[in-house]
Amino acid sequence: MSYTGPDFDPPRPRRSPLRRTLTVALAALMPGALLGWGVYAAVGGPGGGGGEERAAPVPSSSAPAAGGDDAKEPAGGASSPATASAPAVSGPLKGKVVVVDPGHNPGNFRYPDEINRTVDVGTHHKECDTTGTSTDAGYTEAAFTLDVAHRLRDLLTRQGATVKLTQDGDRPYGPCVDERARIGNEARADAAVSIHADGSAAGNRGFHVILPGAVHAGAADTRAIAGPSRDLGERIAGRFVRVTGSAPADYVGGGTGLVTRTDLGGLNLSKVPKVFIECGNMRDAQDAALLTSGAWRQKAAQGISEGIVGFLRG
């Protein structure tokens, strides 16, 4: 998700390496999900191999610009064909519904008029969607988010959850941000997660989870979901850093990996617990090396999955 689009704020100034080290260390001492961030020091920083890879990567229909490990199949056989939803199997999450929202759409760039039209997000009007960002080598955010969504869907389905994707490359563009929220609402999701990768300045690194602030205006009313969404976001952040070894972003969130916003339609219009996760910065070479790795994307999906499972099981 790029900071140059309609749903994004400009990046904050970079912190010095020393300050970044201190903020990550302090974050490790914070309660709740931030306890998991103490593992960051043990794995040696971003990309340090933190967290066991629980399953081999799931094949992706959109091959990355780099990395050759995407042809592996997950344990237990090949991934099922891409569908908009996956039925539950027996497991600890049986009866739970999770909506996974792969940010953007590979075809958005072909439909500028459609994605630039404005929609009501409660507090104001915003563009339907954006094209997203990409690495310098051309690996798109839309390809990344769909690949991670497939991996996440498979992991959650094995736990017994019913998983619905807001889009699966099965429509020419979109859906718009208001429809993305509506899909989760109509599914009566127990949890919803929107997957993104950032397009900040080169040199800015790390992940962050975006939480909905308390909004009550027009069609937007997040007062009931703000608390549960924070719980969901903290759990995802804690597991994400443990499994991937990535650090919280050094350019937003004050080193906590958590950012609260009230301008995103996908959060403002949600009636179910929902967060966004920016898995890394595509415009930074070191983060891009992770995001284009199938093995790392599997770890990202695993971390997100563990956070969701922890939230749903209480």
Coordinates of C-alpha atoms in Angstrom, one line a residue:
M1 CA 0.0 0.0 0.0
S2 CA 1.6 3.2 -1.1
Y3 CA 1.6 6.4 0.9
T4 CA 1.0 8.3 -2.4
G5 CA -2.6 7.0 -2.8
P6 CA -5.9 8.4 -1.4
D7 CA -6.0 6.3 1.7
F8 CA -2.5 7.0 2.9
D9 CA -0.7 9.6 5.1
P10 CA 2.8 10.9 4.2
P11 CA 5.6 8.9 5.9
R12 CA 7.2 10.3 9.0
P13 CA 10.8 11.2 9.1
R14 CA 13.2 8.3 9.6
R15 CA 14.6 7.7 13.0
S16 CA 18.3 7.2 13.6
P17 CA 19.6 3.6 13.8
L18 CA 20.3 4.1 17.5
R19 CA 16.8 5.3 18.2
R20 CA 15.3 2.5 16.2
T21 CA 17.3 0.0 18.3
L22 CA 16.0 1.6 21.5
T23 CA 12.4 1.7 20.4
V24 CA 12.5 -2.0 19.3
A25 CA 14.0 -2.9 22.7
L26 CA 11.4 -0.9 24.6
A27 CA 8.6 -2.5 22.5
A28 CA 9.8 -5.9 23.6
L29 CA 9.0 -5.0 27.2
M30 CA 5.5 -3.8 26.5
P31 CA 2.5 -6.1 27.6
G32 CA 0.2 -8.1 25.5
A33 CA 1.3 -8.8 22.0
L34 CA 4.4 -6.7 22.4
L35 CA 5.9 -9.4 24.5
G36 CA 6.5 -11.4 21.4
W37 CA 8.8 -8.7 20.1
G38 CA 11.5 -9.7 22.5
V39 CA 12.2 -12.5 20.1
Y40 CA 13.5 -10.0 17.6
A41 CA 16.7 -9.5 19.5
A42 CA 17.3 -13.3 19.6
V43 CA 16.9 -13.8 15.9
G44 CA 19.3 -11.0 15.0
G45 CA 17.0 -8.4 13.3
P46 CA 15.0 -8.4 10.1
G47 CA 15.3 -11.5 8.0
G48 CA 17.2 -13.2 10.7
G49 CA 15.2 -16.4 10.3
G50 CA 13.0 -15.9 13.4
G51 CA 10.2 -18.4 13.7
E52 CA 10.0 -21.9 12.4
E53 CA 8.6 -22.3 9.0
R54 CA 5.6 -24.5 9.6
A55 CA 4.9 -25.5 6.1
A56 CA 6.5 -25.2 2.7
P57 CA 5.3 -22.3 0.5
V58 CA 2.0 -22.6 -1.4
P59 CA 2.3 -22.2 -5.1
S60 CA 1.3 -18.8 -6.4
S61 CA -0.3 -17.9 -9.7
S62 CA 1.7 -14.7 -9.7
A63 CA 5.4 -15.5 -9.6
P64 CA 7.7 -12.9 -7.9
A65 CA 10.4 -11.0 -9.7
A66 CA 13.0 -12.8 -7.5
G67 CA 13.3 -16.0 -5.6
G68 CA 12.9 -19.6 -6.8
D69 CA 11.2 -21.3 -4.0
D70 CA 7.5 -20.8 -5.0
A71 CA 7.2 -24.2 -6.7
K72 CA 7.1 -26.1 -3.5
E73 CA 3.8 -27.5 -2.2
P74 CA 2.5 -27.2 1.4
A75 CA 2.7 -30.3 3.6
G76 CA -0.2 -32.6 2.7
G77 CA -0.3 -31.9 -1.0
A78 CA -1.0 -29.2 -3.5
S79 CA -3.0 -26.1 -2.7
S80 CA -6.6 -26.2 -3.9
P81 CA -7.5 -24.0 -6.8
A82 CA -8.0 -20.3 -6.0
T83 CA -11.6 -19.6 -5.0
A84 CA -13.4 -16.7 -3.4
S85 CA -14.0 -18.7 -0.2
A86 CA -12.9 -22.0 1.4
P87 CA -15.1 -24.3 3.3
A88 CA -14.2 -25.2 6.9
V89 CA -12.9 -28.6 7.9
S90 CA -13.0 -30.0 11.4
G91 CA -10.6 -28.1 13.7
P92 CA -10.4 -25.7 16.7
L93 CA -11.8 -22.8 14.6
K94 CA -14.8 -24.7 13.3
G95 CA -17.8 -22.3 13.2
K96 CA -15.5 -19.2 12.9
V97 CA -15.6 -17.0 9.8
V98 CA -12.5 -15.1 8.7
V99 CA -12.5 -12.6 5.8
V100 CA -9.1 -12.1 4.2
D101 CA -8.8 -8.9 2.1
P102 CA -5.9 -9.0 -0.4
G103 CA -5.2 -5.3 -0.9
H104 CA -5.7 -3.8 -4.4
N105 CA -6.3 -5.9 -7.6
P106 CA -3.8 -6.8 -10.4
G107 CA -6.2 -5.3 -12.9
N108 CA -6.7 -1.9 -11.2
F109 CA -4.3 -0.1 -13.5
R110 CA -6.4 -0.9 -16.5
Y111 CA -9.5 0.8 -15.0
P112 CA -8.4 4.3 -13.9
D113 CA -11.8 5.9 -14.2
E114 CA -13.5 3.2 -12.1
I115 CA -10.9 3.1 -9.3
N116 CA -10.6 6.9 -9.2
R117 CA -14.4 7.4 -8.7
T118 CA -15.2 8.4 -5.1
V119 CA -17.1 6.4 -2.6
D120 CA -18.6 7.3 0.8
V121 CA -16.4 6.1 3.7
G122 CA -18.5 7.6 6.4
T123 CA -16.4 10.6 7.4
H124 CA -15.7 11.8 3.9
H125 CA -15.4 10.5 0.3
K126 CA -12.4 8.8 -1.1
E127 CA -11.3 7.1 -4.3
C128 CA -12.6 3.6 -4.8
D129 CA -9.1 2.0 -4.7
T130 CA -5.6 2.5 -5.9
T131 CA -3.2 0.4 -8.0
G132 CA -0.9 -0.2 -5.0
T133 CA 2.9 -0.1 -5.1
S134 CA 5.7 -2.4 -6.3
T135 CA 9.3 -3.3 -5.8
D136 CA 11.9 -1.6 -8.0
A137 CA 12.1 -4.9 -10.0
G138 CA 8.4 -4.7 -10.7
Y139 CA 6.9 -7.2 -8.3
T140 CA 3.5 -5.7 -7.5
E141 CA 1.8 -5.3 -4.2
A142 CA -1.4 -6.8 -5.7
A143 CA 0.6 -10.0 -6.6
F144 CA 2.1 -10.1 -3.1
T145 CA -1.2 -9.6 -1.3
L146 CA -3.0 -12.3 -3.3
D147 CA -0.2 -14.8 -2.7
V148 CA -0.1 -14.2 1.1
A149 CA -3.9 -14.4 1.1
H150 CA -3.9 -17.8 -0.5
R151 CA -1.3 -19.1 2.0
L152 CA -3.3 -17.6 4.9
R153 CA -6.5 -19.1 3.7
D154 CA -4.9 -22.5 3.6
L155 CA -3.5 -22.3 7.1
L156 CA -6.8 -21.1 8.6
T157 CA -8.9 -23.6 6.7
R158 CA -6.7 -26.4 8.2
Q159 CA -7.6 -25.0 11.6
G160 CA -11.3 -25.4 10.8
A161 CA -12.2 -21.8 9.9
T162 CA -14.4 -20.8 7.0
V163 CA -12.4 -18.3 5.0
K164 CA -13.7 -15.8 2.5
L165 CA -11.5 -13.6 0.2
T166 CA -12.8 -10.2 -0.8
Q167 CA -11.2 -10.8 -4.3
D168 CA -9.2 -13.6 -5.8
G169 CA -8.1 -12.1 -9.1
D170 CA -11.6 -13.1 -10.3
R171 CA -12.8 -9.6 -11.2
P172 CA -11.4 -6.9 -13.5
Y173 CA -10.8 -4.3 -10.7
G174 CA -11.6 -3.6 -7.1
P175 CA -13.6 -4.1 -5.1
C176 CA -13.8 -0.6 -3.8
V177 CA -12.9 0.1 -0.2
D178 CA -16.6 0.4 0.9
E179 CA -17.4 -3.0 -0.7
R180 CA -14.4 -4.6 0.9
A181 CA -15.8 -3.6 4.3
R182 CA -19.3 -4.7 3.3
I183 CA -18.1 -8.2 2.4
G184 CA -16.8 -8.7 5.9
N185 CA -20.0 -7.3 7.4
E186 CA -22.3 -9.5 5.3
A187 CA -20.2 -12.5 6.1
R188 CA -20.6 -11.7 9.8
A189 CA -16.9 -12.3 10.1
D190 CA -15.4 -13.1 13.5
A191 CA -12.2 -11.4 12.2
A192 CA -11.1 -9.6 9.1
V193 CA -7.6 -8.8 7.9
S194 CA -6.6 -6.6 5.0
I195 CA -3.1 -7.5 3.6
H196 CA -0.8 -4.9 2.2
A197 CA 2.8 -3.9 1.6
D198 CA 3.9 -0.4 1.9
G199 CA 5.4 2.1 -0.7
S200 CA 7.3 4.4 1.6
A201 CA 10.8 5.9 1.0
A202 CA 13.8 3.7 0.5
G203 CA 15.6 3.1 3.7
N204 CA 12.3 2.8 5.7
R205 CA 11.9 -0.7 7.0
G206 CA 9.7 -3.0 8.9
F207 CA 6.0 -3.9 9.3
H208 CA 3.1 -2.2 11.0
V209 CA -0.5 -3.1 11.8
I210 CA -3.1 -0.4 11.3
L211 CA -6.0 -0.3 13.8
P212 CA -9.3 1.5 13.5
G213 CA -9.8 4.5 15.6
A214 CA -13.1 5.3 17.2
V215 CA -15.2 6.9 14.4
H216 CA -18.9 7.9 14.5
A217 CA -19.9 9.9 11.5
G218 CA -22.3 9.2 8.6
A219 CA -22.2 5.5 7.8
A220 CA -19.1 4.9 9.9
D221 CA -19.3 3.7 13.5
T222 CA -16.3 1.8 14.8
R223 CA -17.0 2.3 18.5
A224 CA -18.0 -1.3 19.0
I225 CA -15.1 -2.8 17.1
A226 CA -12.2 -0.5 18.1
G227 CA -11.4 -2.5 21.2
P228 CA -11.6 -6.0 19.7
S229 CA -9.7 -4.8 16.6
R230 CA -6.9 -3.6 18.8
D231 CA -6.7 -7.0 20.5
L232 CA -6.6 -8.7 17.0
G233 CA -3.9 -6.3 15.8
E234 CA -1.7 -6.7 18.8
R235 CA -1.9 -10.5 18.6
I236 CA -1.0 -10.4 14.9
A237 CA 1.9 -8.0 15.4
G238 CA 3.3 -10.1 18.2
R239 CA 3.2 -13.4 16.3
F240 CA 4.3 -11.7 13.0
V241 CA 7.6 -10.5 14.6
R242 CA 8.2 -13.8 16.2
V243 CA 7.6 -15.9 13.1
T244 CA 9.2 -13.7 10.5
G245 CA 12.0 -12.1 12.5
S246 CA 11.0 -8.7 11.0
A247 CA 11.1 -5.6 13.2
P248 CA 8.3 -3.1 13.7
A249 CA 8.5 -0.2 11.3
D250 CA 11.1 2.4 12.0
Y251 CA 9.2 5.2 10.3
V252 CA 5.6 5.0 11.7
G253 CA 4.2 3.8 15.0
G254 CA 7.0 5.0 17.2
G255 CA 8.6 1.6 17.1
T256 CA 5.5 -0.2 18.4
G257 CA 4.4 -1.7 15.0
L258 CA 0.9 -0.4 15.7
V259 CA -0.7 2.7 14.1
T260 CA -4.3 3.9 14.7
R261 CA -6.1 5.7 11.8
T262 CA -9.5 7.1 11.1
D263 CA -9.2 7.8 7.4
L264 CA -9.4 4.3 5.9
G265 CA -12.7 3.3 4.4
G266 CA -12.0 -0.4 4.8
L267 CA -11.8 0.1 8.6
N268 CA -14.3 3.0 9.1
L269 CA -17.2 1.0 7.5
S270 CA -16.4 -2.3 9.2
K271 CA -18.9 -3.7 11.7
V272 CA -16.6 -6.6 12.6
P273 CA -13.1 -6.7 14.2
K274 CA -10.7 -5.7 11.4
V275 CA -7.1 -4.5 10.9
F276 CA -4.7 -3.8 8.1
I277 CA -1.2 -5.2 8.0
E278 CA 1.6 -3.6 6.0
C279 CA 4.0 -6.5 5.8
G280 CA 7.1 -4.5 4.8
N281 CA 8.2 -1.7 2.5
M282 CA 8.4 -2.6 -1.2
R283 CA 10.5 0.4 -2.0
D284 CA 13.4 -0.6 0.3
A285 CA 15.8 -3.2 -1.2
Q286 CA 16.2 -5.2 2.0
D287 CA 12.5 -5.4 2.7
A288 CA 11.8 -6.2 -1.0
A289 CA 14.2 -9.1 -0.8
L290 CA 11.9 -10.6 1.9
L291 CA 8.6 -9.7 0.2
T292 CA 9.7 -11.4 -3.0
S293 CA 10.7 -14.6 -1.2
G294 CA 8.1 -17.4 -1.2
A295 CA 9.6 -18.9 2.0
W296 CA 9.3 -15.5 3.8
R297 CA 5.7 -15.0 2.5
Q298 CA 4.9 -18.4 4.0
K299 CA 6.3 -17.1 7.4
A300 CA 4.3 -13.9 7.0
A301 CA 1.1 -15.9 6.4
Q302 CA 2.0 -18.1 9.4
G303 CA 2.5 -15.2 11.7
I304 CA -0.8 -13.6 10.6
S305 CA -2.6 -16.9 11.0
E306 CA -1.3 -17.5 14.5
G307 CA -2.4 -14.0 15.6
I308 CA -5.9 -14.6 14.2
V309 CA -6.1 -18.0 15.9
G310 CA -5.0 -16.5 19.2
F311 CA -7.7 -13.8 18.9
L312 CA -10.5 -16.2 18.0
R313 CA -9.6 -18.7 20.7
G314 CA -9.3 -15.9 23.3

